[in-house]
CSV table of C-alpha atoms in Angstrom, one decimal:
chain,number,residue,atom,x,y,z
A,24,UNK,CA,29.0,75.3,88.8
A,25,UNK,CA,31.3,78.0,90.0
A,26,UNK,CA,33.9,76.9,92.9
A,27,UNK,CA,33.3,76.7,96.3
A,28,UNK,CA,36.7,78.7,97.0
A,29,UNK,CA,38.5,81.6,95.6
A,30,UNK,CA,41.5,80.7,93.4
A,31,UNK,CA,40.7,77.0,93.3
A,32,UNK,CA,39.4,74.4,90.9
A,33,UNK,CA,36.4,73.8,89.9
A,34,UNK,CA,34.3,71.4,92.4
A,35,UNK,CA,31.6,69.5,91.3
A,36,UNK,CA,30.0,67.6,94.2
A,37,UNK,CA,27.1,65.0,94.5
A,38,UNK,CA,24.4,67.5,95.7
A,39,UNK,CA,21.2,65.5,97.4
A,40,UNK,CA,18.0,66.1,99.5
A,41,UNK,CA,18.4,65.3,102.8
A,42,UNK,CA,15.3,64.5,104.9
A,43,UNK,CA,15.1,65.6,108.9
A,44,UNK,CA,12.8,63.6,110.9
A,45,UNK,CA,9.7,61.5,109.5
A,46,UNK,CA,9.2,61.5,106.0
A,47,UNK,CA,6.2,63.6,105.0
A,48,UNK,CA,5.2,66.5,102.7
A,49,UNK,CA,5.9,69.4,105.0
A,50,UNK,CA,9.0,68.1,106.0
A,51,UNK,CA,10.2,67.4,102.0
A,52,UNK,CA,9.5,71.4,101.5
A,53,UNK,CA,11.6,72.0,104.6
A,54,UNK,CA,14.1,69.8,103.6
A,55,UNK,CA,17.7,71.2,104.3
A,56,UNK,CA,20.6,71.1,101.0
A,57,UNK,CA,23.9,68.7,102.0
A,58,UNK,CA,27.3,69.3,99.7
A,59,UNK,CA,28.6,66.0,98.8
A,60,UNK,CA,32.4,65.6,98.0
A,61,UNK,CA,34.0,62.9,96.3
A,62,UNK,CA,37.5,62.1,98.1
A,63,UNK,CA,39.8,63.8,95.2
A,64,UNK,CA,37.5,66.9,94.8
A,65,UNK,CA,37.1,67.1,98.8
A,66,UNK,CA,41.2,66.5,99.0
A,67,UNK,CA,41.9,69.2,95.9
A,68,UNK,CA,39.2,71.7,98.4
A,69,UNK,CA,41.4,71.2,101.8
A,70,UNK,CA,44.7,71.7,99.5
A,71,UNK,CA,43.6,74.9,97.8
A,72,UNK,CA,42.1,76.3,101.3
A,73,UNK,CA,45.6,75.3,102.4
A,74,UNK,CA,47.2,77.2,100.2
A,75,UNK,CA,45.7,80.5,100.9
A,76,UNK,CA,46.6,80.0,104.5
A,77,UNK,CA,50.6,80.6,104.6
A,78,UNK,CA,51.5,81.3,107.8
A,79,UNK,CA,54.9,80.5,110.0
A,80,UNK,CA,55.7,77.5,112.2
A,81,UNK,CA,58.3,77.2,114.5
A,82,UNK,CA,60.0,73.9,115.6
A,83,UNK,CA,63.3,71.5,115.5
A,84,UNK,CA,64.4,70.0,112.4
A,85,UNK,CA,64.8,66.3,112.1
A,86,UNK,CA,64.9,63.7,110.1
A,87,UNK,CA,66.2,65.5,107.6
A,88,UNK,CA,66.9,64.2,104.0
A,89,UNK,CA,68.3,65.3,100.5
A,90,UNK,CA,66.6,63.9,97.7
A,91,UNK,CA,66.9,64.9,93.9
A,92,UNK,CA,62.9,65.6,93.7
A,93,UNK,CA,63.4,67.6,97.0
A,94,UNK,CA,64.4,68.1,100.6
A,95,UNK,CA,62.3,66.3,103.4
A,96,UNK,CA,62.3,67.0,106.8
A,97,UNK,CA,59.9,66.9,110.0
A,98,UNK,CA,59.3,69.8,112.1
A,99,UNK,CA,58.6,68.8,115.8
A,100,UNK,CA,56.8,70.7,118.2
A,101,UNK,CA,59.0,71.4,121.6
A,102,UNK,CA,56.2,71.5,124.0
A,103,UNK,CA,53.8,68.5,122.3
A,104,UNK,CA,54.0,65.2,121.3
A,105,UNK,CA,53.4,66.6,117.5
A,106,UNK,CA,54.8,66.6,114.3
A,107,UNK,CA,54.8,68.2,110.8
A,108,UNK,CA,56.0,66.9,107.5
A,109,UNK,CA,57.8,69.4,105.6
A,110,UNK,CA,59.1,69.6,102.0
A,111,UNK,CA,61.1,72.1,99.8
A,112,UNK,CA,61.8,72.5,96.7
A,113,UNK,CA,65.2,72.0,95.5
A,114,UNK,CA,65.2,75.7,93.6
A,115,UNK,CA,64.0,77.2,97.0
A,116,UNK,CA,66.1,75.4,99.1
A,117,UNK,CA,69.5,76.9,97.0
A,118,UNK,CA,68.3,80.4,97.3
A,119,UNK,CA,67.6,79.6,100.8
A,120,UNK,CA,70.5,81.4,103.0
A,121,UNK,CA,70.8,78.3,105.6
A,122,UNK,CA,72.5,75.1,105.5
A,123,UNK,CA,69.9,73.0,107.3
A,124,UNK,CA,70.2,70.1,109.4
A,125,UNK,CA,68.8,67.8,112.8
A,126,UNK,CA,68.1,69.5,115.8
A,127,UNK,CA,68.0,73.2,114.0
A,128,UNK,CA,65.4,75.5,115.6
A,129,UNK,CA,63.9,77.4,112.7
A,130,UNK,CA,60.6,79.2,111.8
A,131,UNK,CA,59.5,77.9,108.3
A,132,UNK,CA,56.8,80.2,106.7
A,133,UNK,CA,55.0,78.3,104.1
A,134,UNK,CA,51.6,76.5,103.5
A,135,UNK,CA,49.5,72.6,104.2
A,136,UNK,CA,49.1,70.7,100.9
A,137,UNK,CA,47.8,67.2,100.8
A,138,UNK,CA,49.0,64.5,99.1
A,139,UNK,CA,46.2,62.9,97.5
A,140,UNK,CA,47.5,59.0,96.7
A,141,UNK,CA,48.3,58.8,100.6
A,142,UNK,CA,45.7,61.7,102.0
A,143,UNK,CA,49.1,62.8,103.9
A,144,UNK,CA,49.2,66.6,104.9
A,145,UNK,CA,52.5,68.1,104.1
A,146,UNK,CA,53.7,71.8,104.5
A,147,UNK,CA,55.2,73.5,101.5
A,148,UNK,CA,58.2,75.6,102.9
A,149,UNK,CA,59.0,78.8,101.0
A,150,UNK,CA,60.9,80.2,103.3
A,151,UNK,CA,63.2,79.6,106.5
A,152,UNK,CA,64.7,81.7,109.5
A,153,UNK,CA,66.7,80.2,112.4
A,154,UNK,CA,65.4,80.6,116.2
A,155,UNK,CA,67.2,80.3,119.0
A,156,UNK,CA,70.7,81.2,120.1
A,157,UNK,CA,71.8,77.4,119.8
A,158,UNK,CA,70.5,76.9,116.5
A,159,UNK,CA,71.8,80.6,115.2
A,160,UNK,CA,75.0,79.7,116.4
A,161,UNK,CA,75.7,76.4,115.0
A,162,UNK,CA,74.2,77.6,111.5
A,163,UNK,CA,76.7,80.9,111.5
A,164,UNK,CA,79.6,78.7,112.3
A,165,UNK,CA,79.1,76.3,109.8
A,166,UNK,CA,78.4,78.8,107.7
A,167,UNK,CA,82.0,81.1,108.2
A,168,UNK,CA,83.7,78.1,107.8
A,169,UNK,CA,82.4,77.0,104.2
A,170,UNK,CA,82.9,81.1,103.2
A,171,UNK,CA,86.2,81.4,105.0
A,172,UNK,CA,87.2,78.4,103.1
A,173,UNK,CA,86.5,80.1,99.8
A,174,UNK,CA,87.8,83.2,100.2
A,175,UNK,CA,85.3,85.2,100.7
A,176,UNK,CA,86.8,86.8,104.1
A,177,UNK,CA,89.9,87.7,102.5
A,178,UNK,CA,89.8,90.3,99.9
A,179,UNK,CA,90.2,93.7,101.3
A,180,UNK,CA,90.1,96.6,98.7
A,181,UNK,CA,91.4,100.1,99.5
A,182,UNK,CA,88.7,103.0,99.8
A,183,UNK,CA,89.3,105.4,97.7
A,184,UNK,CA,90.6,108.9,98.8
A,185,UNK,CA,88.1,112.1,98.7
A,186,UNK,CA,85.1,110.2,98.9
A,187,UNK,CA,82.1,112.1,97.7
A,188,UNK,CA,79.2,110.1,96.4
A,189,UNK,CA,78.2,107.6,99.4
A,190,UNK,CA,75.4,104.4,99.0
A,191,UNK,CA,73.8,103.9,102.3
A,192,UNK,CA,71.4,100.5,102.6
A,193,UNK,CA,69.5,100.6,105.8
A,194,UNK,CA,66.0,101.8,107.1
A,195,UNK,CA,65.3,104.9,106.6
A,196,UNK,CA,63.5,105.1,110.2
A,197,UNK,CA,65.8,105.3,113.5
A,198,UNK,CA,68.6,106.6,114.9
A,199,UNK,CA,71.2,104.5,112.6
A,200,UNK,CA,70.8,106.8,109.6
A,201,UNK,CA,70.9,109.7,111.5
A,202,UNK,CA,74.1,108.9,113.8
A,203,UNK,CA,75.9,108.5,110.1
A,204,UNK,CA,74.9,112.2,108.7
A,205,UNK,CA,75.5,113.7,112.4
A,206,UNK,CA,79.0,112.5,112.2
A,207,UNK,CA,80.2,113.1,108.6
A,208,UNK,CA,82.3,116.7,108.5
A,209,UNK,CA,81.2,119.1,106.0
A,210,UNK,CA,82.3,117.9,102.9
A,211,UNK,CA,80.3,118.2,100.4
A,212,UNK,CA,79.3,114.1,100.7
A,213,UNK,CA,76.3,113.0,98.6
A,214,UNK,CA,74.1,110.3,100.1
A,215,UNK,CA,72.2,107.9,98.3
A,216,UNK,CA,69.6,105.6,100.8
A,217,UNK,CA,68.1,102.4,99.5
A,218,UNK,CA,65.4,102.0,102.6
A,219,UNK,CA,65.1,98.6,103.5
A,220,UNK,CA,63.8,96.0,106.9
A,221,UNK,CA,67.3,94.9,108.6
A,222,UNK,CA,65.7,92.7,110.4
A,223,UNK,CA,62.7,89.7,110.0
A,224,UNK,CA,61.9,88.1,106.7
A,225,UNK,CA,61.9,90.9,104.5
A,226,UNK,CA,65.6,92.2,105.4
A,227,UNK,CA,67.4,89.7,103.2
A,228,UNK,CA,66.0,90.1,99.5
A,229,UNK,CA,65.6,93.8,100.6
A,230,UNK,CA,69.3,94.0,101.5
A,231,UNK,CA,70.2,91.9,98.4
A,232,UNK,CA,68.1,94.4,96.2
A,233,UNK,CA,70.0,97.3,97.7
A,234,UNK,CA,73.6,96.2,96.5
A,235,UNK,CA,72.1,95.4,93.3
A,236,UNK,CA,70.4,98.6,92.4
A,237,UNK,CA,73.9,100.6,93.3
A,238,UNK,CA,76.1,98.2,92.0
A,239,UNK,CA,73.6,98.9,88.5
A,240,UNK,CA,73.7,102.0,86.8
A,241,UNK,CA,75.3,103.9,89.7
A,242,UNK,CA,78.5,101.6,90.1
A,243,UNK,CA,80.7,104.1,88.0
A,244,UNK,CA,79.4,107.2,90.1
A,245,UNK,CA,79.5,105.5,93.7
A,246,UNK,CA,82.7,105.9,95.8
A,247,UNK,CA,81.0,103.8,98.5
A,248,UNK,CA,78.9,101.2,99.9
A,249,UNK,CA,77.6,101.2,103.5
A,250,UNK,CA,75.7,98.8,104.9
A,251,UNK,CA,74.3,99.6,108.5
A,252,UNK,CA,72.2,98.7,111.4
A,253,UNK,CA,72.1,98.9,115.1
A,254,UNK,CA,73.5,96.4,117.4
A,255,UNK,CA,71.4,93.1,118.5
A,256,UNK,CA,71.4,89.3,119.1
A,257,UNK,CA,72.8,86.7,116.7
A,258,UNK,CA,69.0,86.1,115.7
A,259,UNK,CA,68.2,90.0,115.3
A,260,UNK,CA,71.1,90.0,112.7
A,261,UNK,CA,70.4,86.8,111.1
A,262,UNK,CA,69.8,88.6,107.7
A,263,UNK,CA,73.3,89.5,107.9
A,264,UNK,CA,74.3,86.3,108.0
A,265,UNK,CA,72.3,84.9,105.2
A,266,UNK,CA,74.5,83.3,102.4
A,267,UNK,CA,72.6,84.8,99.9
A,268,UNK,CA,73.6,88.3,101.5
A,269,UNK,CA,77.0,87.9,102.1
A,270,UNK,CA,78.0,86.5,98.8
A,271,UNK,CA,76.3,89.7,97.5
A,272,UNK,CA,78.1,91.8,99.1
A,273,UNK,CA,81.2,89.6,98.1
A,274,UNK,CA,80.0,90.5,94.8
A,275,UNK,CA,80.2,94.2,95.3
A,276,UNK,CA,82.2,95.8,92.7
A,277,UNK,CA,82.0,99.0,94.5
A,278,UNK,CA,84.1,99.0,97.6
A,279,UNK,CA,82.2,98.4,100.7
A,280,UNK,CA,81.9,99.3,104.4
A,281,UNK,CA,79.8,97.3,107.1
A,282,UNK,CA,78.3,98.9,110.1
A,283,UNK,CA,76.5,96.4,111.7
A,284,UNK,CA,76.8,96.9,115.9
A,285,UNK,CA,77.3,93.3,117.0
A,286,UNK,CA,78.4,92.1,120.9
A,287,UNK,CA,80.4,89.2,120.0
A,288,UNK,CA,80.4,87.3,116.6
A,289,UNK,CA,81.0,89.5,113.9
A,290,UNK,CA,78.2,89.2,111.2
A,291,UNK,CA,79.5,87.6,108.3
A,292,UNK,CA,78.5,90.3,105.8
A,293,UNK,CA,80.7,92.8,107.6
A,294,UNK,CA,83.6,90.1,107.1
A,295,UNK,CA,82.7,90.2,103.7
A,296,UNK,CA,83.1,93.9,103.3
A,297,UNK,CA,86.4,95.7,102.5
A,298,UNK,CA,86.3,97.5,105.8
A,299,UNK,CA,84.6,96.7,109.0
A,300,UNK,CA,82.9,99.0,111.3
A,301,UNK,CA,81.3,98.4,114.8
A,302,UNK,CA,78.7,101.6,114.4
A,303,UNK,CA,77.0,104.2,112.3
A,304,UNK,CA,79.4,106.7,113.9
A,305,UNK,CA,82.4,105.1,112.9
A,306,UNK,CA,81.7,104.0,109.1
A,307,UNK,CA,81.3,107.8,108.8
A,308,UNK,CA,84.7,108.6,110.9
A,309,UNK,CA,85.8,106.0,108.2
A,310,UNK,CA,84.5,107.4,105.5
A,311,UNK,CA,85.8,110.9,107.1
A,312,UNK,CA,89.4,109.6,107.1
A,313,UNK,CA,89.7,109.4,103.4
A,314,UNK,CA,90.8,113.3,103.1
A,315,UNK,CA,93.1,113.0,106.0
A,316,UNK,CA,96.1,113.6,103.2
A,317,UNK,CA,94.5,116.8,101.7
A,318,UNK,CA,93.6,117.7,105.5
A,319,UNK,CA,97.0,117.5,107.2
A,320,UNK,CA,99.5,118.0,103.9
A,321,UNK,CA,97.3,121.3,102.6
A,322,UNK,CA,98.3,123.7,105.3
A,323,UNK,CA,102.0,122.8,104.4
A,324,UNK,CA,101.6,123.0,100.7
A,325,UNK,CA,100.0,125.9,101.1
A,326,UNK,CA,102.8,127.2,103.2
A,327,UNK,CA,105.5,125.9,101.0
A,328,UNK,CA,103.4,127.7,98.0
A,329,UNK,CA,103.1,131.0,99.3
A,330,UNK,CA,106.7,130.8,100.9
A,331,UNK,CA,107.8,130.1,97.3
A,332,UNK,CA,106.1,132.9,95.9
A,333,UNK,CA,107.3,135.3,98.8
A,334,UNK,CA,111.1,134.3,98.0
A,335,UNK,CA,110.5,134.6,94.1
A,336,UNK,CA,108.5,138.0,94.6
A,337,UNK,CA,111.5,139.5,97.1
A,338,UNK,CA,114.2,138.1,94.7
A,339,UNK,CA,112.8,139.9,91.4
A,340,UNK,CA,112.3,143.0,93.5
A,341,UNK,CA,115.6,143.0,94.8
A,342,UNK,CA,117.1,142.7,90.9
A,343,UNK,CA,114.9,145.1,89.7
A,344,UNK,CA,115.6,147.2,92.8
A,345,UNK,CA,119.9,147.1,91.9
A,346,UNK,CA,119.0,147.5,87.9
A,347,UNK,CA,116.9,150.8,88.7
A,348,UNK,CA,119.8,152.1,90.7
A,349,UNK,CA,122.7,151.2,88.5
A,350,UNK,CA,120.4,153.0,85.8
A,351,UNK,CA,119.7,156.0,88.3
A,352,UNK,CA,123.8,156.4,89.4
A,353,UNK,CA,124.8,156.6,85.0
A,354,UNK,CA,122.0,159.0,84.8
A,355,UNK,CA,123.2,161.1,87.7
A,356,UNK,CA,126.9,160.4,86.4
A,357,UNK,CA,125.5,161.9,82.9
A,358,UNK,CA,123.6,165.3,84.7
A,359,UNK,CA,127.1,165.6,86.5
A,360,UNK,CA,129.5,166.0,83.5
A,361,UNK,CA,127.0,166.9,80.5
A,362,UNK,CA,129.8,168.3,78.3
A,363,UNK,CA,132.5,165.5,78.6
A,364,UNK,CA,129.7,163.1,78.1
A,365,UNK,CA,128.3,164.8,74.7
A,366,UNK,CA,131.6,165.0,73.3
A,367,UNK,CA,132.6,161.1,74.1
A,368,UNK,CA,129.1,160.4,72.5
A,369,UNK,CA,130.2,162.5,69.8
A,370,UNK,CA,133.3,160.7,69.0
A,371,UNK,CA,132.1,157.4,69.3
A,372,UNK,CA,129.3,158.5,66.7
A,373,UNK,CA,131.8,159.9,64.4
A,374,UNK,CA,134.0,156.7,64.6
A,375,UNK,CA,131.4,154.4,64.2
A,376,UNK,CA,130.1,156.4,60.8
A,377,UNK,CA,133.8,156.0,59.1
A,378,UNK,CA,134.3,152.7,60.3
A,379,UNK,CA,131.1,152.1,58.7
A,380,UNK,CA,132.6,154.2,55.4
A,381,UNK,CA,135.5,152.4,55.0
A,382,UNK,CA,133.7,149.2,55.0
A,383,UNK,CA,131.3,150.2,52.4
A,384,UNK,CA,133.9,151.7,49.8
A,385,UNK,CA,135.8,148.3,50.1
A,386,UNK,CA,133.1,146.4,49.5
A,387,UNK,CA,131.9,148.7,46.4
A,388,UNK,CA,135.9,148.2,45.1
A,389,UNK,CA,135.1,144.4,45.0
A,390,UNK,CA,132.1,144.3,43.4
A,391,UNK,CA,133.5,146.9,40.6
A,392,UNK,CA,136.4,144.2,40.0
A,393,UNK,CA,133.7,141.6,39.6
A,394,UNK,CA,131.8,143.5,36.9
A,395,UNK,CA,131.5,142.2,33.5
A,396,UNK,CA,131.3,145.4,31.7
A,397,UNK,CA,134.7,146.3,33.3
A,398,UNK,CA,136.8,143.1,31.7
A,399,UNK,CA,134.6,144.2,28.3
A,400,UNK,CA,135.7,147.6,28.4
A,401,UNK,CA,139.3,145.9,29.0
A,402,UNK,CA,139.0,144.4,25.3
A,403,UNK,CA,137.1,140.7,26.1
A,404,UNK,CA,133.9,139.6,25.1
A,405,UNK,CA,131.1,137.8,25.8
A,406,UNK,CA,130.6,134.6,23.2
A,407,UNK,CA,127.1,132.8,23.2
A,408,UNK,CA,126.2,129.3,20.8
A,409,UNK,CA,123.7,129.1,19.0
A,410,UNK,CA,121.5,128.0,22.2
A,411,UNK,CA,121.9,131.7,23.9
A,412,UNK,CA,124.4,130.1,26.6
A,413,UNK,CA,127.6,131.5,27.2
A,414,UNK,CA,130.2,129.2,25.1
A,415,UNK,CA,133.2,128.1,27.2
A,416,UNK,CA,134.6,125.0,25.4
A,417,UNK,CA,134.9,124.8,21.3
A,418,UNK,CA,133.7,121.3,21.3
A,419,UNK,CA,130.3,122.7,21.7
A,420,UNK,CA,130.6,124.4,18.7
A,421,UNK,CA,130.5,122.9,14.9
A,422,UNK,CA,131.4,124.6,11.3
A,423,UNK,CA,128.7,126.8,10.1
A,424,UNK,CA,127.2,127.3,13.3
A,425,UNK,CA,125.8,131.3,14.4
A,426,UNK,CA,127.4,132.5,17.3
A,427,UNK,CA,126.4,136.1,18.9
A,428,UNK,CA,129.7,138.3,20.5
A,429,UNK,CA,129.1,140.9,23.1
A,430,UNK,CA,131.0,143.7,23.2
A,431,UNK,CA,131.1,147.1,25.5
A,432,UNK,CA,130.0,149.4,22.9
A,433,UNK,CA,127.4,146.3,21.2
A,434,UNK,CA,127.7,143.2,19.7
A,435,UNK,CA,127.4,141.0,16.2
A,436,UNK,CA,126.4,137.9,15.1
A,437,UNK,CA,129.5,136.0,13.3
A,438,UNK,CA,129.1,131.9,11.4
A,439,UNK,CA,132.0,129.4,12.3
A,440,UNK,CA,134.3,128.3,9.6
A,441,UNK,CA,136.9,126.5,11.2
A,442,UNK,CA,137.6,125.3,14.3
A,443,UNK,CA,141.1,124.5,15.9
A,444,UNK,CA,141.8,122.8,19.2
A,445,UNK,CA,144.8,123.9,21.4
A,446,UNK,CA,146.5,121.0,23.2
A,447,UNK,CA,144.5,121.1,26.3
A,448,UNK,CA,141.4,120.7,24.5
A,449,UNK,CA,142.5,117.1,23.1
């Protein structure tokens, strides 16, 4: 038999004829169809019909308890003497955002299951926002003090300087993303929006996707991340002070700026961030600020620049300007006296050529005194062994070895006999 709801398990109740009135014929064939649960099937029907009914309930926490298999807590109604069993899983309950405890105010958006052993009605929490200023208040202090005590308020990077390439998280409609581009100067910024709620129950994991995407594959390229929103009350900007957002942003490896307008506590994500900014206007005077250098030092280095090139420009034309005139006054000198000047020319031309002359015909006397053929004409010769090397000891020679003598007018070929050794040879 197919189920009597969609999503659900299969029922299978006790299906009977009901008669209406006296028993009789007629009223058999008139007889209406009754659906008959048993307990656990009619028990499993109200659970699954539950479940498709989520929906958010507001009241006060109490009784709250923390228990390895879960988290238990009543809700209770502020106007009527009512109550509501709640339970969350401990996985959801981490990833929650908020620390709770007795006497919160919050809006838990979940759905009724019952508990079949007990037929107890208890509502499933998914998901949990705080209401009311009190409640807000005493969640966001407790809160700043656990993250102050870590750390997380403390690290402040530098923003870099020349910022070009800007990630913007905030919703796309409104007047906050528009007050940000109105104010940037013309730089050439690039602007990269992750459109998102900032506000209700869809703000936090859209916030939390938003520094994840830029801090993916765009981490390298981004200068910048600014988170923005317009002012409001401590429970407008409750995302902002989820626990889950804030230790994202914490996370951030890009350096980070936080615009959220606020009238008197400071949202915690913007304490997270390396720079803090009331409004829209001024995260982009901020962001502005990083080519304050280049914009107040370039006029001066462009003075000192050009005045450098003036002074080198005037100084090489002034020493080109005294070269070309002490050329210009020897030519004139030269035009003046042409005669006395061709004959000084002259004479240092002729001196020159017999210095040069007398240099040469003493170097040709030296290199006549050092020719062989000149101490050969003179009566020596030339003696070579029998290896073709020119013999200058008679201990490299032995009896009835072939010796070759050069002459100057030719040479001979003679055979040791005898050799004799003067005293130095010893």
């Amino acid at each position: 038999m197919n189920s009597l709801f969609e999503g659900g398990e299969d029922i299978k109740p006790v299906i009977r004829k009901r008669t209406v009135g006296k028993s009789s014929t007629k009223d058999l064939d008139t007889a209406a169809t009754e659906i008959v649960f048993s307990v656990n099937d009619y028990l499993d029907f109200v659970s699954a019909t539950l479940s498709q009914m989520r929906a958010p309930v507001v009241g006060e926490v109490s009784s709250f308890k923390k228990h390895p298999t879960g988290i238990y807590f009543t809700l209770k109604d502020a106007q009527e003497d009512a109550v509501l069993e709640c339970y969350c899983n401990p996985y959801i309950y981490r990833n929650l955002g908020v620390e709770l405890s007795d006497g919160l105010q919050i809006k838990a958006i979940g759905y009724g299951r019952v508990f079949k052993r007990k037929g107890k009605l208890t509502f499933q929490v998914e998901a949990v926002e705080l209401v009311g200023e009190g409640s807000l208040q005493k969640a966001y202090e407790a809160l700043k003090k656990k993250l102050s005590e870590e750390g997380l308020f403390e690290r402040k990077r530098p923003l870099p300087e020349f910022i070009r390439n800007i990630g913007i998280i905030t919703s796309k409609t409104g007047a906050v993303i528009d007050d940000f581009k109105k104010n940037l100067e013309k730089r050439g910024y690039m602007l990269y929006l992750w459109d998102t709620r900032v506000e209700g129950i869809g703000a936090v994991p859209g916030v939390i996707a938003g520094i994840r995407h830029f801090n993916g594959r765009m981490a390298d390229m981004l200068d910048v991340l600014v988170v923005m929103r317009g002012g409001g009350s401590l429970e407008d900007l409750a995302a902002f002070n989820d626990e889950r957002v804030v230790r994202e942003m914490y996370a951030s490896r890009i350096p980070t700026i936080a615009a959220i307008g606020h009238d008197r506590d400071v949202p915690l994500l913007a304490l997270a961030a390396d720079k803090l900014e009331s409004t829209p206007t001024a995260a982009a005077m901020r962001v502005n600020s990083s080519w304050t250098r280049l914009t107040e030092e370039l006029p001066a280095v462009t003075f000192r620049i050009f005045h450098g090139w003036q002074m080198a420009y005037r100084s090489v034309f002034a020493r080109m300007r005294r070269r070309a005139e002490a050329a210009y006054s020897k030519l004139h000198l030269l035009l003046q006296k042409p005669e006395s000047y061709r004959v000084r020319i002259f004479n240092a031309y002729v001196l020159a050529f017999n210095s040069a002359a007398s240099r040469l015909s003493a170097s040709q006397r030296v290199v006549l005194a050092a020719d062989p053929r000149r101490n050969l004409r003179l009566g020596y010769s030339i003696l070579k062994g029998p290896d073709g090397k020119v013999l200058k000891e008679v201990s490299s020679l032995a009896p009835g070895d072939a010796v070759s003598a050069q002459l100057s007018s030719g040479s001979f070929i003679a055979r040791v006999t005898e050799i004799k050794k003067n005293e130095q040879g010893k």
